Phi, psi and omega in degrees: 000311171308332172299325177296313179310333175288320200285313189283332185290347182263357177278137198243131169304134181221351158280143191297154174298124187301146175278161186047070180274311194249326204230158166298155173319134176273151181300141187294332179298323171303312174310306175312298178320314166315299202287328208294333179274332183300288186313318186274341187265336174295326183295300201303334163287314186298323176275355179066034193255122168278319197274349168282329157296329196265346172287344198243021187202144183276128192319319201255015182273170183230164161242140183243150188228110152266109187246111190260114188279190186272354189269347179109336177291141190246159181204132166257137173239151180243120172236144184275161184297329183286344165301320194289296185316335181277002171319143173222172186282158179208163190304323186288165184251110186262152174201133185236151183228094172265129182256131171053045187295135170274139188235121181223137189224141172220100174081234190252020177237123183204145170259126180239145187203139196173146198270137175223169178229147187237145183237152162223128204041035168101342178251138187292122178271311186189179187200177188160202168237129174278134154240087200265106152311122168228163198212143160250124189245141172034037178069015174242119178304149166218142159309103175285307165197161173243119165256109158231169176270165166209117190229157185244003187243150154077023164298126178264153183281000000 
């Protein structure tokens, strides 16, 4: 068994999360409610408006970034949402596109998972998979944490 552990540690899943994996399909209205803060977060990133982001996420949340460099080296970076909320307008135009996300909901907990591309000034900058954890508080969905992979190679346009 010890011989398998190093091999398993090198395996990186590449298949997207299958749709409708755990719970019965969420009604369309509920899926739209979960996606509302995610889409609004993308709009806030495009506007580079940290205060707009603050209204969509929990103050105690984190961002985890699994970076895969072109040379194959990897690192995991953690950033508290407070750094995210400090974003200020700048000269570059940011745009993030999320493709065909899986949405899972169980009571007041939800996740959104999907492939994304991130563009700066209209040019593809990096890509990967986004994973948003959401919680419903006081009837409103908020982003609790964001985890995403980030690479500059193998991106689909």
